[in-house]
Tab-separated table of N, CA and C in Angstrom:
chain	number	residue	atom	x	y	z
A	82	UNK	N	227.619	119.880	24.572
A	82	UNK	CA	226.372	120.604	24.354
A	82	UNK	C	226.639	121.828	23.483
A	83	UNK	N	225.930	121.892	22.356
A	83	UNK	CA	226.109	123.046	21.466
A	83	UNK	C	225.513	124.295	22.109
A	84	UNK	N	226.185	125.411	21.903
A	84	UNK	CA	225.666	126.667	22.455
A	84	UNK	C	224.716	127.293	21.437
A	85	UNK	N	223.614	127.821	21.924
A	85	UNK	CA	222.665	128.511	21.051
A	85	UNK	C	221.235	128.309	21.491
A	86	UNK	N	220.446	129.303	21.245
A	86	UNK	CA	219.019	129.256	21.564
A	86	UNK	C	218.312	128.248	20.656
A	87	UNK	N	217.309	127.581	21.167
A	87	UNK	CA	216.470	126.686	20.368
A	87	UNK	C	215.025	127.127	20.511
A	88	UNK	N	214.229	126.792	19.524
A	88	UNK	CA	212.784	127.016	19.574
A	88	UNK	C	212.136	125.637	19.484
A	89	UNK	N	211.087	125.416	20.286
A	89	UNK	CA	210.308	124.181	20.182
A	89	UNK	C	208.898	124.540	19.756
A	90	UNK	N	208.316	123.652	18.954
A	90	UNK	CA	206.978	123.869	18.434
A	90	UNK	C	206.149	122.614	18.709
A	91	UNK	N	204.979	122.828	19.333
A	91	UNK	CA	204.017	121.748	19.577
A	91	UNK	C	202.839	121.996	18.641
A	92	UNK	N	202.777	121.220	17.550
A	92	UNK	CA	201.772	121.443	16.515
A	92	UNK	C	200.484	120.715	16.878
A	93	UNK	N	199.387	121.489	16.952
A	93	UNK	CA	198.065	120.900	17.162
A	93	UNK	C	197.144	121.384	16.061
A	94	UNK	N	195.941	120.834	15.999
A	94	UNK	CA	194.994	121.251	14.961
A	94	UNK	C	194.534	122.690	15.162
A	95	UNK	N	194.215	123.041	16.401
A	95	UNK	CA	193.676	124.375	16.669
A	95	UNK	C	194.753	125.382	17.060
A	96	UNK	N	195.773	124.914	17.771
A	96	UNK	CA	196.790	125.823	18.310
A	96	UNK	C	198.175	125.208	18.185
A	97	UNK	N	199.173	126.098	18.128
A	97	UNK	CA	200.572	125.681	18.045
A	97	UNK	C	201.317	126.355	19.189
A	98	UNK	N	201.815	125.548	20.113
A	98	UNK	CA	202.566	126.087	21.242
A	98	UNK	C	204.017	126.317	20.836
A	99	UNK	N	204.584	127.432	21.301
A	99	UNK	CA	205.969	127.765	20.977
A	99	UNK	C	206.725	128.044	22.274
A	100	UNK	N	207.924	127.495	22.379
A	100	UNK	CA	208.792	127.733	23.533
A	100	UNK	C	210.199	128.027	23.030
A	101	UNK	N	211.004	128.623	23.910
A	101	UNK	CA	212.381	128.964	23.581
A	101	UNK	C	213.245	128.635	24.787
A	102	UNK	N	214.559	128.596	24.567
A	102	UNK	CA	215.468	128.408	25.700
A	102	UNK	C	216.570	129.461	25.629
A	103	UNK	N	217.295	129.570	26.711
A	103	UNK	CA	218.420	130.504	26.764
A	103	UNK	C	219.557	129.969	25.887
A	104	UNK	N	220.533	130.819	25.549
A	104	UNK	CA	221.630	130.377	24.676
A	104	UNK	C	222.456	129.211	25.230
A	105	UNK	N	222.428	129.000	26.542
A	105	UNK	CA	223.165	127.871	27.126
A	105	UNK	C	222.347	126.583	27.146
A	106	UNK	N	221.086	126.657	26.720
A	106	UNK	CA	220.249	125.462	26.676
A	106	UNK	C	219.914	124.910	28.048
A	107	UNK	N	219.769	125.802	29.032
A	107	UNK	CA	219.493	125.360	30.391
A	107	UNK	C	218.001	125.357	30.688
A	108	UNK	N	217.313	126.462	30.343
A	108	UNK	CA	215.931	126.635	30.744
A	108	UNK	C	215.029	126.943	29.556
A	109	UNK	N	213.975	126.142	29.393
A	109	UNK	CA	212.983	126.390	28.346
A	109	UNK	C	211.845	127.210	28.945
A	110	UNK	N	211.372	128.206	28.189
A	110	UNK	CA	210.281	129.059	28.643
A	110	UNK	C	209.242	129.230	27.530
A	111	UNK	N	207.965	129.438	27.921
A	111	UNK	CA	206.919	129.623	26.905
A	111	UNK	C	207.136	130.915	26.121
A	112	UNK	N	206.775	130.911	24.838
A	112	UNK	CA	206.871	132.108	24.007
A	112	UNK	C	205.468	132.610	23.678
A	113	UNK	N	204.690	131.799	22.956
A	113	UNK	CA	203.320	132.174	22.626
A	113	UNK	C	202.577	130.982	22.055
A	114	UNK	N	201.255	131.154	21.911
A	114	UNK	CA	200.430	130.156	21.241
A	114	UNK	C	199.967	130.774	19.933
A	115	UNK	N	200.279	130.098	18.833
A	115	UNK	CA	199.923	130.575	17.498
A	115	UNK	C	198.643	129.854	17.074
A	116	UNK	N	197.629	130.585	16.590
A	116	UNK	CA	196.434	129.901	16.083
A	116	UNK	C	196.821	128.974	14.933
A	117	UNK	N	196.308	127.742	14.946
A	117	UNK	CA	196.759	126.741	13.988
A	117	UNK	C	195.820	126.416	12.849
A	118	UNK	N	194.584	126.900	12.899
A	118	UNK	CA	193.609	126.514	11.858
A	118	UNK	C	193.954	127.107	10.494
A	119	UNK	N	194.446	128.348	10.454
A	119	UNK	CA	194.877	128.974	9.204
A	119	UNK	C	196.369	128.654	9.051
A	120	UNK	N	196.663	127.545	8.370
A	120	UNK	CA	198.033	127.038	8.304
A	120	UNK	C	199.014	128.030	7.663
A	121	UNK	N	198.679	128.666	6.525
A	121	UNK	CA	199.621	129.645	5.963
A	121	UNK	C	199.921	130.791	6.939
A	122	UNK	N	198.898	131.277	7.662
A	122	UNK	CA	199.109	132.351	8.648
A	122	UNK	C	199.983	131.845	9.791
A	123	UNK	N	199.773	130.593	10.207
A	123	UNK	CA	200.585	130.008	11.283
A	123	UNK	C	202.052	129.940	10.848
A	124	UNK	N	202.283	129.511	9.608
A	124	UNK	CA	203.669	129.439	9.111
A	124	UNK	C	204.306	130.832	9.063
A	125	UNK	N	203.533	131.851	8.663
A	125	UNK	CA	204.071	133.224	8.618
A	125	UNK	C	204.439	133.692	10.025
A	126	UNK	N	203.577	133.415	11.008
A	126	UNK	CA	203.858	133.852	12.383
A	126	UNK	C	205.076	133.120	12.934
A	127	UNK	N	205.158	131.810	12.688
A	127	UNK	CA	206.306	131.030	13.169
A	127	UNK	C	207.605	131.544	12.536
A	128	UNK	N	207.547	131.863	11.257
A	128	UNK	CA	208.738	132.387	10.590
A	128	UNK	C	209.181	133.698	11.247
A	129	UNK	N	208.219	134.556	11.593
A	129	UNK	CA	208.533	135.833	12.252
A	129	UNK	C	209.164	135.592	13.625
A	130	UNK	N	208.633	134.639	14.369
A	130	UNK	CA	209.192	134.307	15.693
A	130	UNK	C	210.632	133.820	15.523
A	131	UNK	N	210.848	132.946	14.544
A	131	UNK	CA	212.175	132.365	14.329
A	131	UNK	C	213.171	133.447	13.887
A	132	UNK	N	212.710	134.381	13.051
A	132	UNK	CA	213.589	135.489	12.658
A	132	UNK	C	213.952	136.349	13.863
A	133	UNK	N	212.986	136.540	14.772
A	133	UNK	CA	213.235	137.356	15.967
A	133	UNK	C	214.199	136.666	16.930
A	134	UNK	N	214.031	135.369	17.149
A	134	UNK	CA	214.836	134.649	18.144
A	134	UNK	C	216.170	134.142	17.608
A	135	UNK	N	216.301	134.020	16.273
A	135	UNK	CA	217.527	133.532	15.636
A	135	UNK	C	218.066	132.259	16.292
A	136	UNK	N	217.253	131.189	16.303
A	136	UNK	CA	217.685	129.963	16.987
A	136	UNK	C	218.711	129.157	16.199
A	137	UNK	N	219.436	128.321	16.945
A	137	UNK	CA	220.361	127.340	16.396
A	137	UNK	C	219.577	126.306	15.584
A	138	UNK	N	218.388	125.949	16.110
A	138	UNK	CA	217.520	124.984	15.436
A	138	UNK	C	216.115	125.090	16.006
A	139	UNK	N	215.173	124.469	15.292
A	139	UNK	CA	213.792	124.382	15.745
A	139	UNK	C	213.477	122.905	15.945
A	140	UNK	N	212.946	122.563	17.115
A	140	UNK	CA	212.528	121.186	17.360
A	140	UNK	C	211.007	121.138	17.348
A	141	UNK	N	210.486	120.168	16.619
A	141	UNK	CA	209.043	120.003	16.478
A	141	UNK	C	208.671	118.676	17.122
A	142	UNK	N	207.670	118.721	17.987
A	142	UNK	CA	207.218	117.497	18.655
A	142	UNK	C	206.497	116.577	17.686
A	143	UNK	N	206.947	115.334	17.600
A	143	UNK	CA	206.327	114.328	16.726
A	143	UNK	C	205.452	113.416	17.577
A	144	UNK	N	204.126	113.480	17.372
A	144	UNK	CA	203.239	112.645	18.193
A	144	UNK	C	203.284	111.187	17.753
A	145	UNK	N	203.706	110.347	18.651
A	145	UNK	CA	203.734	108.906	18.384
A	145	UNK	C	202.778	108.229	19.348
A	146	UNK	N	202.343	107.027	18.975
A	146	UNK	CA	201.517	106.267	19.909
A	146	UNK	C	202.437	105.714	20.992
A	147	UNK	N	201.850	105.205	22.055
A	147	UNK	CA	202.664	104.719	23.172
A	147	UNK	C	203.615	103.608	22.753
A	148	UNK	N	203.243	102.835	21.712
A	148	UNK	CA	204.142	101.764	21.261
A	148	UNK	C	205.173	102.260	20.252
A	149	UNK	N	205.199	103.587	20.008
A	149	UNK	CA	206.210	104.155	19.118
A	149	UNK	C	205.778	104.290	17.674
A	150	UNK	N	204.584	103.804	17.353
A	150	UNK	CA	204.086	103.894	15.979
A	150	UNK	C	203.662	105.314	15.626
A	151	UNK	N	203.405	105.533	14.332
A	151	UNK	CA	202.971	106.845	13.864
A	151	UNK	C	201.630	106.708	13.159
A	152	UNK	N	200.713	107.606	13.502
A	152	UNK	CA	199.396	107.615	12.877
A	152	UNK	C	199.189	108.873	12.060
A	153	UNK	N	197.919	109.213	11.783
A	153	UNK	CA	197.601	110.390	10.977
A	153	UNK	C	198.133	111.700	11.579
A	154	UNK	N	198.119	111.816	12.903
A	154	UNK	CA	198.615	113.048	13.539
A	154	UNK	C	200.104	113.233	13.250
A	155	UNK	N	200.864	112.153	13.299
A	155	UNK	CA	202.302	112.226	13.024
A	155	UNK	C	202.550	112.618	11.563
A	156	UNK	N	201.749	112.068	10.655
A	156	UNK	CA	201.901	112.395	9.228
A	156	UNK	C	201.642	113.886	9.007
A	157	UNK	N	200.638	114.423	9.699
A	157	UNK	CA	200.298	115.840	9.595
A	157	UNK	C	201.453	116.705	10.112
A	158	UNK	N	202.037	116.305	11.242
A	158	UNK	CA	203.146	117.056	11.827
A	158	UNK	C	204.373	116.980	10.928
A	159	UNK	N	204.635	115.804	10.345
A	159	UNK	CA	205.774	115.667	9.419
A	159	UNK	C	205.616	116.633	8.240
A	160	UNK	N	204.410	116.718	7.678
A	160	UNK	CA	204.149	117.616	6.544
A	160	UNK	C	204.328	119.075	6.977
A	161	UNK	N	203.821	119.403	8.168
A	161	UNK	CA	203.947	120.766	8.699
A	161	UNK	C	205.423	121.124	8.896
A	162	UNK	N	206.186	120.193	9.467
A	162	UNK	CA	207.614	120.425	9.740
A	162	UNK	C	208.395	120.601	8.438
A	163	UNK	N	208.027	119.833	7.412
A	163	UNK	CA	208.711	119.932	6.116
A	163	UNK	C	208.472	121.315	5.496
A	164	UNK	N	207.222	121.777	5.571
A	164	UNK	CA	206.881	123.103	5.052
A	164	UNK	C	207.622	124.178	5.852
A	165	UNK	N	207.676	124.010	7.163
A	165	UNK	CA	208.384	124.971	8.015
A	165	UNK	C	209.863	125.005	7.650
A	166	UNK	N	210.465	123.841	7.438
A	166	UNK	CA	211.888	123.765	7.083
A	166	UNK	C	212.161	124.561	5.809
A	167	UNK	N	211.234	124.462	4.852
A	167	UNK	CA	211.361	125.199	3.597
A	167	UNK	C	211.302	126.717	3.863
A	168	UNK	N	210.362	127.127	4.743
A	168	UNK	CA	210.138	128.551	5.026
A	168	UNK	C	211.268	129.206	5.806
A	169	UNK	N	211.938	128.443	6.662
A	169	UNK	CA	212.924	129.060	7.570
A	169	UNK	C	214.361	128.682	7.251
A	170	UNK	N	214.568	127.925	6.149
A	170	UNK	CA	215.940	127.562	5.774
A	170	UNK	C	216.801	128.813	5.775
A	171	UNK	N	218.022	128.738	6.256
A	171	UNK	CA	218.837	127.555	6.555
A	171	UNK	C	218.743	127.053	8.010
A	172	UNK	N	217.792	127.578	8.816
A	172	UNK	CA	217.664	127.106	10.199
A	172	UNK	C	217.174	125.647	10.171
A	173	UNK	N	217.929	124.726	10.805
A	173	UNK	CA	217.526	123.317	10.782
A	173	UNK	C	216.261	123.057	11.595
A	174	UNK	N	215.454	122.121	11.101
A	174	UNK	CA	214.254	121.669	11.811
A	174	UNK	C	214.456	120.203	12.147
A	175	UNK	N	214.151	119.830	13.406
A	175	UNK	CA	214.304	118.443	13.847
A	175	UNK	C	213.017	117.965	14.488
A	176	UNK	N	212.661	116.732	14.199
A	176	UNK	CA	211.490	116.110	14.830
A	176	UNK	C	211.951	115.334	16.049
A	177	UNK	N	211.305	115.569	17.198
A	177	UNK	CA	211.635	114.832	18.414
A	177	UNK	C	210.372	114.173	18.953
A	178	UNK	N	210.541	113.005	19.537
A	178	UNK	CA	209.431	112.249	20.107
A	178	UNK	C	208.781	113.093	21.196
A	179	UNK	N	207.475	113.298	21.076
A	179	UNK	CA	206.799	114.127	22.068
A	179	UNK	C	205.769	113.337	22.864
A	180	UNK	N	205.887	112.016	22.863
A	180	UNK	CA	204.904	111.223	23.609
A	180	UNK	C	204.716	111.787	25.004
A	181	UNK	N	203.501	112.001	25.367
A	181	UNK	CA	203.117	112.431	26.717
A	181	UNK	C	203.407	113.900	27.035
A	182	UNK	N	203.919	114.688	26.103
A	182	UNK	CA	204.254	116.081	26.456
A	182	UNK	C	203.016	116.882	26.846
A	183	UNK	N	201.914	116.722	26.092
A	183	UNK	CA	200.705	117.479	26.417
A	183	UNK	C	200.115	116.992	27.730
A	184	UNK	N	200.154	115.678	27.952
A	184	UNK	CA	199.661	115.114	29.212
A	184	UNK	C	200.484	115.651	30.378
A	185	UNK	N	201.807	115.613	30.244
A	185	UNK	CA	202.704	116.127	31.283
A	185	UNK	C	202.431	117.605	31.538
A	186	UNK	N	202.277	118.378	30.458
A	186	UNK	CA	202.021	119.810	30.595
A	186	UNK	C	200.681	120.055	31.287
A	187	UNK	N	199.650	119.316	30.869
A	187	UNK	CA	198.317	119.498	31.454
A	187	UNK	C	198.320	119.150	32.941
A	188	UNK	N	199.016	118.081	33.297
A	188	UNK	CA	199.107	117.699	34.716
A	188	UNK	C	199.788	118.805	35.519
A	189	UNK	N	200.860	119.356	34.973
A	189	UNK	CA	201.568	120.442	35.648
A	189	UNK	C	200.695	121.674	35.813
A	190	UNK	N	199.919	121.988	34.770
A	190	UNK	CA	199.033	123.149	34.834
A	190	UNK	C	197.943	122.929	35.885
A	191	UNK	N	197.333	121.723	35.876
A	191	UNK	CA	196.294	121.419	36.867
A	191	UNK	C	196.861	121.489	38.275
A	192	UNK	N	198.064	120.966	38.438
A	192	UNK	CA	198.704	120.964	39.761
A	192	UNK	C	198.922	122.389	40.255
A	193	UNK	N	199.113	123.327	39.318
A	193	UNK	CA	199.317	124.716	39.747
A	193	UNK	C	198.004	125.502	39.736
A	194	UNK	N	196.875	124.797	39.565
A	194	UNK	CA	195.564	125.422	39.726
A	194	UNK	C	194.979	126.095	38.504
A	195	UNK	N	195.501	125.831	37.303
A	195	UNK	CA	194.963	126.439	36.085
A	195	UNK	C	193.791	125.595	35.596
A	196	UNK	N	192.656	126.236	35.348
A	196	UNK	CA	191.460	125.543	34.851
A	196	UNK	C	191.665	125.146	33.376
A	197	UNK	N	191.120	123.979	33.013
A	197	UNK	CA	191.320	123.435	31.662
A	197	UNK	C	190.910	124.412	30.563
A	198	UNK	N	189.703	125.000	30.653
A	198	UNK	CA	189.228	125.911	29.604
A	198	UNK	C	190.159	127.121	29.456
A	199	UNK	N	190.503	127.749	30.561
A	199	UNK	CA	191.362	128.930	30.535
A	199	UNK	C	192.778	128.570	30.115
A	200	UNK	N	193.177	127.348	30.424
A	200	UNK	CA	194.571	126.971	30.242
A	200	UNK	C	194.950	126.373	28.913
A	201	UNK	N	193.989	126.251	27.965
A	201	UNK	CA	194.310	125.546	26.711
A	201	UNK	C	195.511	126.128	25.984
A	202	UNK	N	195.526	127.438	25.777
A	202	UNK	CA	196.651	128.015	25.032
A	202	UNK	C	197.929	127.936	25.865
A	203	UNK	N	197.781	128.052	27.191
A	203	UNK	CA	198.950	127.914	28.059
A	203	UNK	C	199.469	126.479	28.046
A	204	UNK	N	198.548	125.510	27.940
A	204	UNK	CA	198.962	124.099	27.884
A	204	UNK	C	199.786	123.847	26.620
A	205	UNK	N	199.379	124.458	25.501
A	205	UNK	CA	200.143	124.282	24.257
A	205	UNK	C	201.564	124.822	24.409
A	206	UNK	N	201.701	125.976	25.062
A	206	UNK	CA	203.039	126.528	25.309
A	206	UNK	C	203.811	125.642	26.280
A	207	UNK	N	203.114	125.158	27.314
A	207	UNK	CA	203.773	124.294	28.302
A	207	UNK	C	204.224	122.982	27.652
A	208	UNK	N	203.424	122.456	26.711
A	208	UNK	CA	203.817	121.233	25.998
A	208	UNK	C	205.081	121.491	25.183
A	209	UNK	N	205.173	122.678	24.559
A	209	UNK	CA	206.376	123.033	23.802
A	209	UNK	C	207.577	123.124	24.740
A	210	UNK	N	207.354	123.645	25.955
A	210	UNK	CA	208.423	123.715	26.959
A	210	UNK	C	208.892	122.304	27.313
A	211	UNK	N	207.931	121.376	27.529
A	211	UNK	CA	208.268	119.988	27.862
A	211	UNK	C	209.073	119.346	26.726
A	212	UNK	N	208.651	119.574	25.487
A	212	UNK	CA	209.355	119.030	24.311
A	212	UNK	C	210.790	119.563	24.269
A	213	UNK	N	210.943	120.864	24.474
A	213	UNK	CA	212.267	121.484	24.401
A	213	UNK	C	213.157	121.012	25.547
A	214	UNK	N	212.598	120.974	26.758
A	214	UNK	CA	213.366	120.545	27.923
A	214	UNK	C	213.869	119.106	27.701
A	215	UNK	N	213.010	118.269	27.144
A	215	UNK	CA	213.371	116.877	26.859
A	215	UNK	C	214.481	116.800	25.807
A	216	UNK	N	214.378	117.607	24.740
A	216	UNK	CA	215.396	117.620	23.688
A	216	UNK	C	216.742	118.097	24.246
A	217	UNK	N	216.694	119.124	25.089
A	217	UNK	CA	217.933	119.645	25.694
A	217	UNK	C	218.571	118.583	26.589
A	218	UNK	N	217.751	117.905	27.370
A	218	UNK	CA	218.241	116.868	28.277
A	218	UNK	C	218.865	115.715	27.487
A	219	UNK	N	218.206	115.339	26.385
A	219	UNK	CA	218.734	114.271	25.523
A	219	UNK	C	220.116	114.651	25.006
A	220	UNK	N	220.256	115.881	24.527
A	220	UNK	CA	221.551	116.314	23.993
A	220	UNK	C	222.600	116.378	25.100
A	221	UNK	N	222.190	116.881	26.261
A	221	UNK	CA	223.132	117.021	27.373
A	221	UNK	C	223.646	115.655	27.838
A	222	UNK	N	222.746	114.665	27.912
A	222	UNK	CA	223.165	113.355	28.429
A	222	UNK	C	223.829	112.472	27.378
A	223	UNK	N	223.405	112.601	26.100
A	223	UNK	CA	223.945	111.706	25.072
A	223	UNK	C	225.084	112.345	24.280
A	224	UNK	N	225.124	113.694	24.277
A	224	UNK	CA	226.116	114.380	23.462
A	224	UNK	C	225.752	114.405	21.988
A	225	UNK	N	224.551	113.887	21.681
A	225	UNK	CA	224.099	113.859	20.278
A	225	UNK	C	222.943	114.836	20.077
A	226	UNK	N	222.830	115.329	18.861
A	226	UNK	CA	221.717	116.215	18.501
A	226	UNK	C	220.425	115.392	18.590
A	227	UNK	N	219.400	115.917	19.253
A	227	UNK	CA	218.165	115.126	19.447
A	227	UNK	C	217.331	115.004	18.175
A	228	UNK	N	216.575	113.916	18.106
A	228	UNK	CA	215.581	113.743	17.045
A	228	UNK	C	216.169	113.480	15.673
A	229	UNK	N	215.317	113.668	14.670
A	229	UNK	CA	215.702	113.424	13.277
A	229	UNK	C	215.555	114.694	12.466
A	230	UNK	N	216.451	114.881	11.530
A	230	UNK	CA	216.467	116.074	10.702
A	230	UNK	C	215.308	116.051	9.697
A	231	UNK	N	214.727	117.226	9.451
A	231	UNK	CA	213.679	117.375	8.446
A	231	UNK	C	214.320	118.051	7.238
A	232	UNK	N	214.197	117.416	6.095
A	232	UNK	CA	214.750	117.993	4.866
A	232	UNK	C	213.761	118.992	4.290
A	233	UNK	N	214.274	120.109	3.816
A	233	UNK	CA	213.413	121.175	3.310
A	233	UNK	C	213.008	120.971	1.858
A	234	UNK	N	213.279	119.802	1.310
A	234	UNK	CA	212.997	119.542	-0.111
A	234	UNK	C	211.515	119.589	-0.453
A	235	UNK	N	211.216	119.569	-1.745
A	235	UNK	CA	209.840	119.485	-2.197
A	235	UNK	C	209.284	120.801	-2.424
């Protein structure tokens, strides 16, 4: 397991959830929810967060369908991740499968009594936590870096 803090990003149309972990990669915690409609502003805020946290890498949740296919949402996230990679180079950006992360996060929030309307921005952060926790677990059990690398080209 590589030592170093990681940042996870859950990209949505309206909001972007951000989570971080400790340098040992044990515990993922929510950081903030970035408004997502103004994409250039979102990229500026994410860059500021990444400069502050100085992560080993950034993992971005890639929404896939249950059968593993990719639709328009995945294409949008791939484009967002590519732009982010350009903005934060040399920090690596990796795409990780995020199937069910928002569902898992929402179930956890409901179980702890958070109302859906009040909890939307918290759900985005919780989804980022789920994505990061999953990526850390994958690396811990497989010994391999999770997901696929995003090239900053273009």
